[in-house]
CSV table of C-alpha atoms and ligand atoms in Angstrom, one decimal:
chain,number,residue,atom,x,y,z
I,1,MET,CA,16.9,-32.8,-19.8
I,2,ASN,CA,18.5,-29.4,-20.5
I,3,LYS,CA,19.7,-27.4,-17.5
I,4,ILE,CA,16.9,-25.0,-16.4
I,5,VAL,CA,17.5,-21.3,-15.9
I,6,ALA,CA,15.4,-18.3,-15.2
I,7,ILE,CA,15.9,-14.8,-16.6
I,8,GLY,CA,16.5,-12.6,-13.6
I,9,VAL,CA,16.1,-8.8,-14.3
I,10,ASP,CA,16.9,-5.9,-12.1
I,11,LEU,CA,15.0,-2.9,-13.5
I,12,GLY,CA,15.9,0.6,-12.3
I,13,GLY,CA,15.4,4.1,-13.4
I,14,THR,CA,18.7,4.5,-15.2
I,15,ASN,CA,20.0,0.9,-15.6
I,16,CYS,CA,18.6,-2.5,-16.3
I,17,ARG,CA,20.6,-5.7,-15.6
I,18,GLY,CA,19.7,-9.2,-16.6
I,19,ALA,CA,21.1,-12.7,-15.9
I,20,LEU,CA,20.5,-16.3,-16.7
I,21,VAL,CA,20.3,-17.9,-13.2
I,22,ASP,CA,20.1,-21.6,-12.5
I,23,ARG,CA,18.3,-23.3,-9.7
I,24,ASN,CA,21.3,-23.2,-7.4
I,25,GLY,CA,21.5,-19.4,-7.8
I,26,GLN,CA,24.5,-19.6,-10.2
I,27,VAL,CA,24.7,-16.9,-12.9
I,28,CYS,CA,25.4,-18.4,-16.3
I,29,ALA,CA,25.4,-15.2,-18.3
I,30,GLN,CA,24.8,-11.5,-17.7
I,31,CYS,CA,24.1,-8.3,-19.6
I,32,SER,CA,22.9,-4.8,-19.0
I,33,MET,CA,21.3,-1.8,-20.8
I,34,GLN,CA,20.6,1.8,-20.0
I,35,THR,CA,17.0,2.7,-19.2
I,36,ASP,CA,15.3,6.0,-19.8
I,37,ALA,CA,12.4,6.7,-17.4
I,38,THR,CA,11.3,9.6,-19.6
I,39,ASP,CA,10.6,7.2,-22.5
I,40,ASP,CA,6.9,6.7,-23.5
I,41,LEU,CA,5.6,3.5,-22.1
I,42,PRO,CA,5.4,1.4,-25.3
I,43,THR,CA,9.0,2.3,-26.2
I,44,PHE,CA,10.2,1.5,-22.7
I,45,LEU,CA,8.3,-1.9,-22.7
I,46,GLN,CA,9.6,-2.8,-26.2
I,47,ARG,CA,13.2,-2.3,-25.1
I,48,LEU,CA,12.6,-4.4,-21.9
I,49,THR,CA,11.0,-7.3,-23.8
I,50,GLY,CA,13.8,-7.1,-26.4
I,51,PHE,CA,16.3,-7.3,-23.6
I,52,CYS,CA,14.6,-10.4,-22.2
I,53,ARG,CA,14.4,-12.0,-25.7
I,54,GLU,CA,18.1,-11.5,-26.2
I,55,LEU,CA,18.8,-13.3,-22.9
I,56,ARG,CA,16.5,-16.1,-24.0
I,57,SER,CA,18.5,-16.4,-27.2
I,58,ARG,CA,21.7,-16.6,-25.3
I,59,ALA,CA,20.2,-19.4,-23.1
I,60,VAL,CA,19.1,-21.4,-26.2
I,61,GLU,CA,22.7,-21.0,-27.7
I,62,LYS,CA,24.1,-22.5,-24.5
I,63,GLY,CA,21.6,-25.3,-24.6
I,64,LEU,CA,19.7,-24.1,-21.5
I,65,HIS,CA,16.0,-24.3,-21.0
I,66,VAL,CA,14.3,-21.0,-19.8
I,67,ALA,CA,11.6,-21.4,-17.2
I,68,GLY,CA,10.5,-17.8,-17.3
I,69,VAL,CA,11.4,-14.2,-16.5
I,70,ALA,CA,11.5,-12.6,-13.0
I,71,CYS,CA,11.8,-8.8,-12.8
I,72,GLY,CA,12.8,-6.9,-9.7
I,73,VAL,CA,11.5,-3.3,-10.0
I,74,ALA,CA,12.4,-0.2,-8.0
I,75,GLY,CA,8.8,0.4,-6.7
I,76,ILE,CA,5.9,-1.2,-4.8
I,77,VAL,CA,4.7,-4.2,-6.7
I,78,ASP,CA,1.4,-5.9,-5.7
I,79,PRO,CA,0.9,-9.7,-5.5
I,80,VAL,CA,-0.3,-9.9,-9.1
I,81,GLY,CA,2.7,-8.1,-10.4
I,82,ARG,CA,1.1,-4.6,-10.9
I,83,ILE,CA,3.4,-1.7,-10.2
I,84,ARG,CA,1.6,0.3,-7.5
I,85,SER,CA,4.1,3.1,-7.1
I,86,ALA,CA,7.5,3.6,-8.6
I,87,PRO,CA,9.0,7.1,-7.9
I,88,ASN,CA,12.0,6.6,-10.2
I,89,LEU,CA,10.0,4.8,-13.0
I,90,GLN,CA,6.8,6.7,-12.9
I,91,LEU,CA,5.8,5.6,-16.4
I,92,LEU,CA,5.1,2.2,-14.9
I,93,ASN,CA,2.7,3.4,-12.1
I,94,GLY,CA,-0.4,1.3,-12.2
I,95,PHE,CA,1.0,-0.9,-15.0
I,96,GLU,CA,0.5,-4.7,-14.8
I,97,LEU,CA,4.1,-5.6,-15.7
I,98,GLN,CA,4.0,-9.3,-14.8
I,99,GLY,CA,1.0,-10.0,-17.1
I,100,HIS,CA,2.5,-7.9,-19.9
I,101,LEU,CA,5.8,-9.8,-19.8
I,102,GLN,CA,4.0,-13.1,-19.7
I,103,ARG,CA,1.8,-12.3,-22.7
I,104,GLU,CA,4.6,-10.7,-24.8
I,105,LEU,CA,7.3,-13.3,-24.1
I,106,ASN,CA,4.9,-16.2,-23.9
I,107,PHE,CA,6.4,-17.8,-20.8
I,108,PRO,CA,5.9,-17.5,-17.0
I,109,ALA,CA,6.7,-14.1,-15.6
I,110,LEU,CA,7.0,-12.5,-12.2
I,111,ALA,CA,7.4,-8.9,-11.0
I,112,ILE,CA,8.6,-8.1,-7.5
I,113,ASN,CA,10.0,-5.1,-5.6
I,114,ASP,CA,13.8,-5.0,-6.1
I,115,ALA,CA,14.8,-4.7,-2.5
I,116,ASN,CA,12.6,-7.8,-1.7
I,117,ALA,CA,14.3,-9.7,-4.5
I,118,ILE,CA,17.7,-8.8,-2.9
I,119,ALA,CA,16.5,-10.1,0.5
I,120,TRP,CA,15.3,-13.3,-1.0
I,121,GLY,CA,18.5,-13.8,-3.0
I,122,GLU,CA,20.6,-13.3,0.2
I,123,ALA,CA,18.2,-15.7,2.1
I,124,GLN,CA,18.6,-18.4,-0.5
I,125,CYS,CA,22.3,-18.2,-1.5
I,126,GLY,CA,24.0,-15.4,0.4
I,127,GLY,CA,24.5,-13.8,3.8
I,128,GLY,CA,21.0,-14.6,5.1
I,129,GLN,CA,21.4,-18.4,5.0
I,130,GLY,CA,22.2,-18.6,8.7
I,131,PHE,CA,19.1,-16.6,9.8
I,132,ASP,CA,15.4,-17.5,10.0
I,133,SER,CA,14.3,-13.9,10.3
I,134,PHE,CA,16.3,-10.9,9.1
I,135,LEU,CA,16.1,-7.6,7.3
I,136,THR,CA,18.2,-6.7,4.2
I,137,LEU,CA,18.9,-3.0,4.1
I,138,THR,CA,20.0,-1.8,0.7
I,139,LEU,CA,22.0,1.4,0.9
I,140,GLY,CA,22.4,3.1,-2.4
I,141,THR,CA,20.8,6.0,-4.2
I,142,GLY,CA,17.9,5.3,-1.8
I,143,VAL,CA,17.4,3.1,1.2
I,144,GLY,CA,15.5,-0.2,0.4
I,145,GLY,CA,14.4,-2.9,2.7
I,146,GLY,CA,13.4,-6.5,2.4
I,147,LEU,CA,12.0,-8.7,5.3
I,148,ILE,CA,12.5,-12.4,5.6
I,149,LEU,CA,10.3,-13.8,8.5
I,150,GLN,CA,10.7,-17.4,9.4
I,151,ARG,CA,12.4,-18.1,6.1
I,152,ARG,CA,9.5,-16.5,4.1
I,153,LEU,CA,9.6,-13.2,2.2
I,154,TRP,CA,7.1,-10.9,3.9
I,155,GLN,CA,5.7,-8.6,1.3
I,156,GLY,CA,2.7,-7.3,3.3
I,157,ALA,CA,-0.9,-7.1,2.2
I,158,CYS,CA,-0.3,-5.4,-1.1
I,159,GLY,CA,3.5,-5.6,-1.6
I,160,GLY,CA,4.4,-2.5,0.4
I,161,ALA,CA,6.2,-4.1,3.3
I,162,GLY,CA,9.8,-3.7,4.3
I,163,GLU,CA,10.1,0.0,3.4
I,164,ILE,CA,12.5,0.9,6.2
I,165,GLY,CA,13.8,3.8,4.1
I,166,HIS,CA,10.6,5.6,4.7
I,167,LEU,CA,10.5,5.2,8.5
I,168,ALA,CA,10.2,8.7,9.9
I,169,VAL,CA,13.4,9.3,11.9
I,170,GLU,CA,13.2,13.1,12.2
I,171,ALA,CA,9.8,14.6,13.0
I,172,MET,CA,10.3,17.9,11.2
I,173,GLY,CA,12.9,16.6,8.7
I,174,ARG,CA,13.7,16.9,5.1
I,175,PRO,CA,10.9,16.4,2.5
I,176,CYS,CA,11.0,13.0,0.8
I,177,GLY,CA,10.0,11.8,-2.6
I,178,CYS,CA,7.4,9.5,-1.1
I,179,GLY,CA,5.4,12.5,0.0
I,180,SER,CA,6.3,12.3,3.7
I,181,HIS,CA,9.3,14.0,5.4
I,182,GLY,CA,12.1,13.1,7.8
I,183,CYS,CA,12.4,9.6,6.2
I,184,LEU,CA,15.5,7.6,6.9
I,185,GLU,CA,16.3,7.6,3.2
I,186,GLN,CA,16.8,11.4,3.4
I,187,TYR,CA,19.7,11.0,5.8
I,188,ALA,CA,21.3,7.6,5.1
I,189,SER,CA,21.2,7.1,1.3
I,190,GLY,CA,23.9,8.3,-1.0
I,191,GLN,CA,21.9,11.5,-1.7
I,192,GLY,CA,21.1,11.8,2.0
I,193,ILE,CA,24.8,11.7,3.1
I,194,LYS,CA,25.6,14.3,0.5
I,195,LYS,CA,22.9,16.5,2.0
I,196,ASN,CA,24.3,15.9,5.5
I,197,PHE,CA,27.7,16.9,4.3
I,198,GLN,CA,26.5,20.1,2.7
I,199,GLU,CA,24.3,21.1,5.7
I,200,LEU,CA,27.2,20.5,8.0
I,201,GLY,CA,29.3,23.0,6.0
I,202,GLY,CA,31.2,20.7,3.7
I,203,GLY,CA,32.9,22.1,0.7
I,204,GLU,CA,31.8,21.8,-2.9
I,205,GLY,CA,35.0,20.4,-4.3
I,206,GLU,CA,35.2,17.8,-7.0
I,207,GLU,CA,35.7,15.0,-4.6
I,208,THR,CA,32.5,15.7,-2.7
I,209,VAL,CA,30.1,15.3,-5.6
I,210,ASP,CA,28.9,11.9,-4.3
I,211,SER,CA,28.9,9.9,-1.1
I,212,ILE,CA,31.8,7.7,-2.3
I,213,GLY,CA,33.9,10.9,-2.5
I,214,ILE,CA,32.7,12.0,0.9
I,215,ALA,CA,33.6,8.5,2.2
I,216,ARG,CA,37.2,9.0,0.9
I,217,LEU,CA,37.4,12.3,2.7
I,218,ALA,CA,36.1,10.8,5.9
I,219,ARG,CA,38.7,8.0,5.8
I,220,ARG,CA,41.4,10.7,5.3
I,221,GLY,CA,40.2,12.3,8.5
I,222,ASP,CA,38.0,15.1,7.3
I,223,PRO,CA,35.8,15.9,10.3
I,224,VAL,CA,32.8,17.2,8.3
I,225,ALA,CA,32.8,14.1,6.1
I,226,GLN,CA,33.0,11.9,9.2
I,227,SER,CA,30.1,13.8,10.8
I,228,ALA,CA,28.0,13.3,7.6
I,229,PHE,CA,28.5,9.5,8.0
I,230,ASP,CA,28.0,9.7,11.8
I,231,LEU,CA,24.7,11.4,11.3
I,232,ALA,CA,23.6,8.7,8.7
I,233,GLY,CA,24.7,6.0,11.1
I,234,ARG,CA,22.8,7.5,14.0
I,235,TYR,CA,19.5,7.6,12.0
I,236,LEU,CA,20.2,4.1,10.7
I,237,GLY,CA,20.6,2.9,14.3
I,238,GLN,CA,17.4,4.7,15.3
I,239,GLY,CA,15.5,2.9,12.4
I,240,ILE,CA,17.0,-0.5,13.1
I,241,ALA,CA,16.4,-0.2,16.8
I,242,GLY,CA,12.7,0.4,16.1
I,243,VAL,CA,12.6,-2.6,13.8
I,244,ALA,CA,14.5,-4.7,16.3
I,245,ASN,CA,11.9,-3.9,19.0
I,246,LEU,CA,9.0,-4.5,16.7
I,247,LEU,CA,10.2,-7.8,15.2
I,248,ASN,CA,13.1,-9.1,17.3
I,249,LEU,CA,15.1,-10.2,14.2
I,250,GLU,CA,18.2,-12.3,14.2
I,251,GLY,CA,20.1,-10.2,11.7
I,252,VAL,CA,20.4,-7.1,9.5
I,253,LEU,CA,22.3,-7.5,6.3
I,254,PHE,CA,23.7,-4.4,4.5
I,255,ALA,CA,23.6,-4.5,0.8
I,256,GLY,CA,24.0,-1.9,-2.0
I,257,GLY,CA,26.8,0.4,-3.2
I,258,LEU,CA,27.1,2.2,0.2
I,259,SER,CA,27.5,-1.1,2.2
I,260,ASP,CA,31.2,-0.7,1.5
I,261,CYS,CA,31.1,2.3,3.9
I,262,LEU,CA,29.7,0.3,6.8
I,263,ASP,CA,32.9,0.9,8.7
I,264,LEU,CA,32.1,4.6,8.7
I,265,LEU,CA,28.5,4.2,9.7
I,266,GLN,CA,28.8,1.4,12.3
I,267,PRO,CA,30.2,3.3,15.4
I,268,SER,CA,27.3,5.8,15.6
I,269,LEU,CA,24.8,3.1,14.4
I,270,GLU,CA,25.9,0.7,17.2
I,271,GLN,CA,25.7,3.4,19.8
I,272,GLU,CA,22.2,4.4,18.8
I,273,LEU,CA,21.1,0.8,18.7
I,274,ALA,CA,22.5,0.1,22.1
I,275,GLU,CA,20.7,3.1,23.6
I,276,ARG,CA,17.3,2.5,21.9
I,277,ALA,CA,16.7,-1.2,21.4
I,278,PHE,CA,15.7,-3.6,24.2
I,279,ALA,CA,18.9,-5.2,25.5
I,280,VAL,CA,17.6,-8.7,24.7
I,281,ASN,CA,16.6,-7.8,21.2
I,282,HIS,CA,19.9,-6.0,20.6
I,283,HIS,CA,22.0,-8.9,21.8
I,284,GLN,CA,20.1,-11.2,19.5
I,285,LEU,CA,20.7,-9.0,16.5
I,286,GLN,CA,23.7,-9.5,14.2
I,287,LEU,CA,24.8,-6.9,11.8
I,288,ALA,CA,26.5,-8.3,8.7
I,289,ALA,CA,27.4,-7.6,5.1
I,290,ALA,CA,25.3,-9.0,2.3
I,291,GLN,CA,27.3,-11.5,0.1
I,292,LEU,CA,25.8,-11.5,-3.4
I,293,GLY,CA,26.7,-8.0,-4.5
I,294,GLU,CA,24.9,-6.5,-7.4
I,295,GLN,CA,23.7,-9.9,-8.6
I,296,ALA,CA,21.5,-10.4,-5.5
I,297,GLY,CA,18.3,-9.0,-7.0
I,298,MET,CA,18.5,-11.0,-10.2
I,299,ILE,CA,19.3,-14.2,-8.2
I,300,GLY,CA,16.5,-13.5,-5.8
I,301,ALA,CA,13.9,-12.8,-8.4
I,302,ALA,CA,14.9,-15.9,-10.4
I,303,SER,CA,14.8,-18.0,-7.2
I,304,LEU,CA,11.3,-16.8,-6.4
I,305,LEU,CA,10.1,-17.7,-9.8
I,306,PHE,CA,11.5,-21.2,-9.5
I,307,ASP,CA,9.6,-21.5,-6.2
I,308,ARG,CA,6.4,-20.3,-7.7
I,309,LEU,CA,6.7,-22.8,-10.5
I,310,GLY,CA,7.6,-25.6,-8.1
I,311,LEU,CA,11.0,-26.1,-9.7
I,312,ARG,CA,13.2,-26.2,-6.6
M,1,LIG,ZN1,9.9,8.8,2.3
């Protein structure tokens, strides 16, 4: 029998990545394309299905059998694979993506929230393997979350669970794209750290255009850049302490582009956590880096499809 793979897709507002993933979580091939959230829906979908067909052809060339496609999407996805809310991919709001992919590609399909896919990938093959219950915090353009409780992905009643980025950490805080204000994402995401830096009086130089540049400044000893990360770390600590007290988890894994800056966030984060979480819950909680990098979402989505199909 040919080796079985699933097409794992990570669909975002500006970029789409896809991979052929086997049942052990190994990536056999990978490709990517740009996405344009301002496209009309038929054009957008046509490009997405074309992308999946291309990956299927590559699998056939390699003598691999494709079990189906699993798509992680930056938005709330309900249990039947309908996109309930996708702030960065608004054209998909209300769209039944899973059914559409299944019909168009004529094989099993799955749609899932991207941060949940990352958490499941880390649980199966990455930094979450040693934990029964943990949270994956994805720090990037936004702040995403995925919850694994007793080795199962907790998606909530309609797919909206794990959204730690939208915990209110500042009662009268900055407005958020979700419609609320003072959300953690507004202070601890890449964009949030940039706002922290500007509000603290940071300059507008070329190096400060994004959070990576601000991180570079902070490491060189720039006090405003360091304060911007301290502030983000404090709010992260506040959010994580609340989650630790609610769920008494064993671990928090940091994923996403900004997880490389954990060294800058950790001192104030740990301090806040120590002050706010119950001591027993705090001692139980390990903070660690995720291990699968940018492949986590594709591996996790593919792995979840294998589970659904009874192929693991
Ligand atoms: Zn929000």
